[in-house]
Amino acid sequence: MLTLEVDLGERRYPIHVGADLLGRPDLLAGVLGGPQVLVVTNDTVGPLYLDRLRPALGNRKVEVMSIPDGEAHKTFDTWYGLLDRLVERRFSRDCTVVALGGGVVGDIAGFAAASYQRGVTFVQIPTTLLAQVDSSVGGKTAINHPLGKNLIGAFHQPACVIADIATLDTLGERELAAGFAEVVKYGAVCDRDFFDWLEANADAILARDRDALARTVHWSCAIKARVVAADEREAGERALLNFGHTFGHAIEAGLGFGTWLHGEAVAAGMCIAADLCVRTGLASAEEAQRLRALLARARLPTSAPARLGPERMRELMALDKKVRAGRIRLVLMRGLGSGLVSDDYDQGALDATLHECRDAA
Ligand code: NAD
Ligand code: GLY
């Protein structure tokens, strides 16, 4: 097992990465608050992993809430259902909410933990590659609004993250690939050495080689932990972690939440952003091609669906959280390994990108 830390002063917390960690009580000792624990999971993950987790919770009063599976359920109603359960069962302020699942479970459970009695202890046990490398770390919690992605939420840091690589054995191919997209993101805008390493090791990662997966999760979390420690509330550098997301969120909302997985939309979004970077002279055509090729090895989409034309994309992008004074700020890459946030890009180039980076009708 490898452990790293998100250094947020008195709110610092560990991220444990390794195989077969779920049932270990030592990892939760000193983390859980009072005796009441609400484990939030979903109809897919619960039957697979709840029994493995139980020994880690000892003799606490454990309540389990299983929510329906999928992005389409990352809604106000699901979040409210969690709060109902906490109130009905008289959970007190020293309770702990544990998220056992992918990013959807983590985001909703985290938002419930952030809002119940103005914030209770929260533990992330991510079971998808995407959640292990990204959503479980950093304290962003959210639900979707029908018109836009993650528009309602809060910052609420977990007390501990346990990334059990063994849970990835049961993950579908499509979900594994979606997580790989967020991994590639770190290489593309934060760390060129990581991008090079991913090119060399993509086959092993996608074949679920345990060592390759552990290195991938650890390296990704190390990058994210550094960025979050420097900019917890996204006043600056943290926005780089949204590379591909403005386009990606527009695709997710435009198609209806759950049609494409979040990571799939981010993969296409990164390729669209890279195309804009080439048109505006920030990156070379060869670098954009390397990014597309790496994502394509995981069979991820590299362009937007045909039916989302430039006008509709712009409309959807206008709801992005990075919009300031009506201007859409985009994360762009200045060559591979380095990112920047800008609202000062050529609008004609953006139109050309949105027009070109679409599947054939
Ligand atoms: P997800 O939670 O929907 O999980 C994908 C699928 O895998 C689901 O069907 C789930 O039930 C299943 N699953 C989960 N673990 C499994 C396992 N071990 N074995 C078999 N099946 C398993 O999707 P995701 O890709 O994990 O997360 C996407 C969500 O994360 C999006 O809502 C996105 O907005 C959010 N996100 C949040 C942040 C953040 O910082 N908070 C960052 C990135 C993404
Ligand atoms: N996924 C982007 C962030 O956590 O900031």
JSON list of C-alpha atoms in Angstrom, two decimals, residues 11-104:
[
{"chain": "A", "resi": 11, "resn": "ARG", "atom": "CA", "xyz": [-7.91, 19.50, 7.18]},
{"chain": "A", "resi": 12, "resn": "ARG", "atom": "CA", "xyz": [-5.11, 17.40, 5.65]},
{"chain": "A", "resi": 13, "resn": "TYR", "atom": "CA", "xyz": [-6.06, 13.83, 4.80]},
{"chain": "A", "resi": 14, "resn": "PRO", "atom": "CA", "xyz": [-4.50, 10.62, 3.53]},
{"chain": "A", "resi": 15, "resn": "ILE", "atom": "CA", "xyz": [-5.10, 8.82, 0.24]},
{"chain": "A", "resi": 16, "resn": "HIS", "atom": "CA", "xyz": [-4.35, 5.12, 0.54]},
{"chain": "A", "resi": 17, "resn": "VAL", "atom": "CA", "xyz": [-3.67, 3.27, -2.73]},
{"chain": "A", "resi": 18, "resn": "GLY", "atom": "CA", "xyz": [-3.28, -0.50, -2.96]},
{"chain": "A", "resi": 19, "resn": "ALA", "atom": "CA", "xyz": [-5.02, -3.85, -3.43]},
{"chain": "A", "resi": 20, "resn": "ASP", "atom": "CA", "xyz": [-7.44, -5.42, -0.93]},
{"chain": "A", "resi": 21, "resn": "LEU", "atom": "CA", "xyz": [-7.80, -2.40, 1.35]},
{"chain": "A", "resi": 22, "resn": "LEU", "atom": "CA", "xyz": [-11.60, -2.38, 1.71]},
{"chain": "A", "resi": 23, "resn": "GLY", "atom": "CA", "xyz": [-11.93, -4.46, 4.88]},
{"chain": "A", "resi": 24, "resn": "ARG", "atom": "CA", "xyz": [-9.04, -2.90, 6.82]},
{"chain": "A", "resi": 25, "resn": "PRO", "atom": "CA", "xyz": [-10.24, -1.31, 10.08]},
{"chain": "A", "resi": 26, "resn": "ASP", "atom": "CA", "xyz": [-6.83, 0.31, 10.67]},
{"chain": "A", "resi": 27, "resn": "LEU", "atom": "CA", "xyz": [-7.35, 2.68, 7.73]},
{"chain": "A", "resi": 28, "resn": "LEU", "atom": "CA", "xyz": [-10.55, 4.05, 9.28]},
{"chain": "A", "resi": 29, "resn": "ALA", "atom": "CA", "xyz": [-9.37, 4.09, 12.89]},
{"chain": "A", "resi": 30, "resn": "GLY", "atom": "CA", "xyz": [-9.30, 7.69, 14.04]},
{"chain": "A", "resi": 31, "resn": "VAL", "atom": "CA", "xyz": [-11.22, 8.80, 10.93]},
{"chain": "A", "resi": 32, "resn": "LEU", "atom": "CA", "xyz": [-14.80, 7.82, 11.73]},
{"chain": "A", "resi": 33, "resn": "GLY", "atom": "CA", "xyz": [-16.61, 10.22, 14.05]},
{"chain": "A", "resi": 34, "resn": "GLY", "atom": "CA", "xyz": [-19.29, 8.93, 16.44]},
{"chain": "A", "resi": 35, "resn": "PRO", "atom": "CA", "xyz": [-21.00, 5.54, 16.28]},
{"chain": "A", "resi": 36, "resn": "GLN", "atom": "CA", "xyz": [-23.39, 6.32, 13.38]},
{"chain": "A", "resi": 37, "resn": "VAL", "atom": "CA", "xyz": [-22.22, 5.57, 9.84]},
{"chain": "A", "resi": 38, "resn": "LEU", "atom": "CA", "xyz": [-24.23, 5.98, 6.65]},
{"chain": "A", "resi": 39, "resn": "VAL", "atom": "CA", "xyz": [-22.73, 4.03, 3.75]},
{"chain": "A", "resi": 40, "resn": "VAL", "atom": "CA", "xyz": [-23.95, 5.36, 0.42]},
{"chain": "A", "resi": 41, "resn": "THR", "atom": "CA", "xyz": [-23.54, 3.04, -2.52]},
{"chain": "A", "resi": 42, "resn": "ASN", "atom": "CA", "xyz": [-25.52, 2.01, -5.59]},
{"chain": "A", "resi": 43, "resn": "ASP", "atom": "CA", "xyz": [-27.37, -1.02, -6.91]},
{"chain": "A", "resi": 44, "resn": "THR", "atom": "CA", "xyz": [-24.30, -2.25, -8.82]},
{"chain": "A", "resi": 45, "resn": "VAL", "atom": "CA", "xyz": [-21.48, -1.62, -6.35]},
{"chain": "A", "resi": 46, "resn": "GLY", "atom": "CA", "xyz": [-23.29, -2.53, -3.12]},
{"chain": "A", "resi": 47, "resn": "PRO", "atom": "CA", "xyz": [-23.82, -6.22, -3.94]},
{"chain": "A", "resi": 48, "resn": "LEU", "atom": "CA", "xyz": [-20.18, -6.48, -5.06]},
{"chain": "A", "resi": 49, "resn": "TYR", "atom": "CA", "xyz": [-18.35, -4.73, -2.22]},
{"chain": "A", "resi": 50, "resn": "LEU", "atom": "CA", "xyz": [-20.50, -4.00, 0.86]},
{"chain": "A", "resi": 51, "resn": "ASP", "atom": "CA", "xyz": [-19.63, -7.29, 2.53]},
{"chain": "A", "resi": 52, "resn": "ARG", "atom": "CA", "xyz": [-15.92, -6.67, 1.98]},
{"chain": "A", "resi": 53, "resn": "LEU", "atom": "CA", "xyz": [-16.22, -3.24, 3.58]},
{"chain": "A", "resi": 54, "resn": "ARG", "atom": "CA", "xyz": [-18.18, -4.27, 6.69]},
{"chain": "A", "resi": 55, "resn": "PRO", "atom": "CA", "xyz": [-15.23, -5.59, 8.77]},
{"chain": "A", "resi": 56, "resn": "ALA", "atom": "CA", "xyz": [-13.59, -2.16, 8.48]},
{"chain": "A", "resi": 57, "resn": "LEU", "atom": "CA", "xyz": [-16.59, -0.56, 10.23]},
{"chain": "A", "resi": 58, "resn": "GLY", "atom": "CA", "xyz": [-16.38, -2.76, 13.33]},
{"chain": "A", "resi": 59, "resn": "ASN", "atom": "CA", "xyz": [-19.41, -2.65, 15.63]},
{"chain": "A", "resi": 60, "resn": "ARG", "atom": "CA", "xyz": [-20.69, 0.75, 14.56]},
{"chain": "A", "resi": 61, "resn": "LYS", "atom": "CA", "xyz": [-24.34, 1.43, 13.85]},
{"chain": "A", "resi": 62, "resn": "VAL", "atom": "CA", "xyz": [-24.21, 1.12, 10.07]},
{"chain": "A", "resi": 63, "resn": "GLU", "atom": "CA", "xyz": [-27.06, 2.27, 7.84]},
{"chain": "A", "resi": 64, "resn": "VAL", "atom": "CA", "xyz": [-26.80, 1.54, 4.12]},
{"chain": "A", "resi": 65, "resn": "MET", "atom": "CA", "xyz": [-28.48, 3.61, 1.43]},
{"chain": "A", "resi": 66, "resn": "SER", "atom": "CA", "xyz": [-28.30, 2.27, -2.09]},
{"chain": "A", "resi": 67, "resn": "ILE", "atom": "CA", "xyz": [-29.15, 4.76, -4.82]},
{"chain": "A", "resi": 68, "resn": "PRO", "atom": "CA", "xyz": [-30.08, 3.92, -8.41]},
{"chain": "A", "resi": 69, "resn": "ASP", "atom": "CA", "xyz": [-27.10, 3.57, -10.74]},
{"chain": "A", "resi": 70, "resn": "GLY", "atom": "CA", "xyz": [-26.11, 6.23, -13.24]},
{"chain": "A", "resi": 71, "resn": "GLU", "atom": "CA", "xyz": [-25.43, 9.89, -13.97]},
{"chain": "A", "resi": 72, "resn": "ALA", "atom": "CA", "xyz": [-29.15, 10.40, -14.67]},
{"chain": "A", "resi": 73, "resn": "HIS", "atom": "CA", "xyz": [-29.71, 9.97, -10.92]},
{"chain": "A", "resi": 74, "resn": "LYS", "atom": "CA", "xyz": [-27.17, 12.59, -9.81]},
{"chain": "A", "resi": 75, "resn": "THR", "atom": "CA", "xyz": [-30.13, 14.79, -9.00]},
{"chain": "A", "resi": 76, "resn": "PHE", "atom": "CA", "xyz": [-31.80, 16.90, -6.37]},
{"chain": "A", "resi": 77, "resn": "ASP", "atom": "CA", "xyz": [-34.24, 14.05, -5.60]},
{"chain": "A", "resi": 78, "resn": "THR", "atom": "CA", "xyz": [-31.48, 11.52, -4.91]},
{"chain": "A", "resi": 79, "resn": "TRP", "atom": "CA", "xyz": [-29.57, 13.99, -2.75]},
{"chain": "A", "resi": 80, "resn": "TYR", "atom": "CA", "xyz": [-32.76, 14.86, -0.85]},
{"chain": "A", "resi": 81, "resn": "GLY", "atom": "CA", "xyz": [-33.43, 11.14, -0.31]},
{"chain": "A", "resi": 82, "resn": "LEU", "atom": "CA", "xyz": [-30.08, 10.86, 1.48]},
{"chain": "A", "resi": 83, "resn": "LEU", "atom": "CA", "xyz": [-30.90, 13.81, 3.71]},
{"chain": "A", "resi": 84, "resn": "ASP", "atom": "CA", "xyz": [-34.31, 12.28, 4.48]},
{"chain": "A", "resi": 85, "resn": "ARG", "atom": "CA", "xyz": [-32.61, 9.09, 5.63]},
{"chain": "A", "resi": 86, "resn": "LEU", "atom": "CA", "xyz": [-30.13, 10.97, 7.83]},
{"chain": "A", "resi": 87, "resn": "VAL", "atom": "CA", "xyz": [-32.95, 12.92, 9.47]},
{"chain": "A", "resi": 88, "resn": "GLU", "atom": "CA", "xyz": [-35.34, 9.95, 9.83]},
{"chain": "A", "resi": 89, "resn": "ARG", "atom": "CA", "xyz": [-32.67, 7.84, 11.50]},
{"chain": "A", "resi": 90, "resn": "ARG", "atom": "CA", "xyz": [-31.70, 10.71, 13.81]},
{"chain": "A", "resi": 91, "resn": "PHE", "atom": "CA", "xyz": [-28.11, 10.89, 12.67]},
{"chain": "A", "resi": 92, "resn": "SER", "atom": "CA", "xyz": [-26.22, 13.36, 14.81]},
{"chain": "A", "resi": 93, "resn": "ARG", "atom": "CA", "xyz": [-23.51, 15.82, 13.92]},
{"chain": "A", "resi": 94, "resn": "ASP", "atom": "CA", "xyz": [-20.70, 13.40, 14.81]},
{"chain": "A", "resi": 95, "resn": "CYS", "atom": "CA", "xyz": [-21.86, 10.81, 12.26]},
{"chain": "A", "resi": 96, "resn": "THR", "atom": "CA", "xyz": [-19.86, 9.77, 9.20]},
{"chain": "A", "resi": 97, "resn": "VAL", "atom": "CA", "xyz": [-21.02, 9.44, 5.60]},
{"chain": "A", "resi": 98, "resn": "VAL", "atom": "CA", "xyz": [-19.04, 6.89, 3.59]},
{"chain": "A", "resi": 99, "resn": "ALA", "atom": "CA", "xyz": [-19.24, 6.86, -0.22]},
{"chain": "A", "resi": 100, "resn": "LEU", "atom": "CA", "xyz": [-18.66, 3.42, -1.72]},
{"chain": "A", "resi": 101, "resn": "GLY", "atom": "CA", "xyz": [-18.82, 3.66, -5.50]},
{"chain": "A", "resi": 102, "resn": "GLY", "atom": "CA", "xyz": [-17.84, 5.71, -8.51]},
{"chain": "A", "resi": 103, "resn": "GLY", "atom": "CA", "xyz": [-17.87, 9.44, -9.02]},
{"chain": "A", "resi": 104, "resn": "VAL", "atom": "CA", "xyz": [-21.65, 9.71, -9.07]}
]
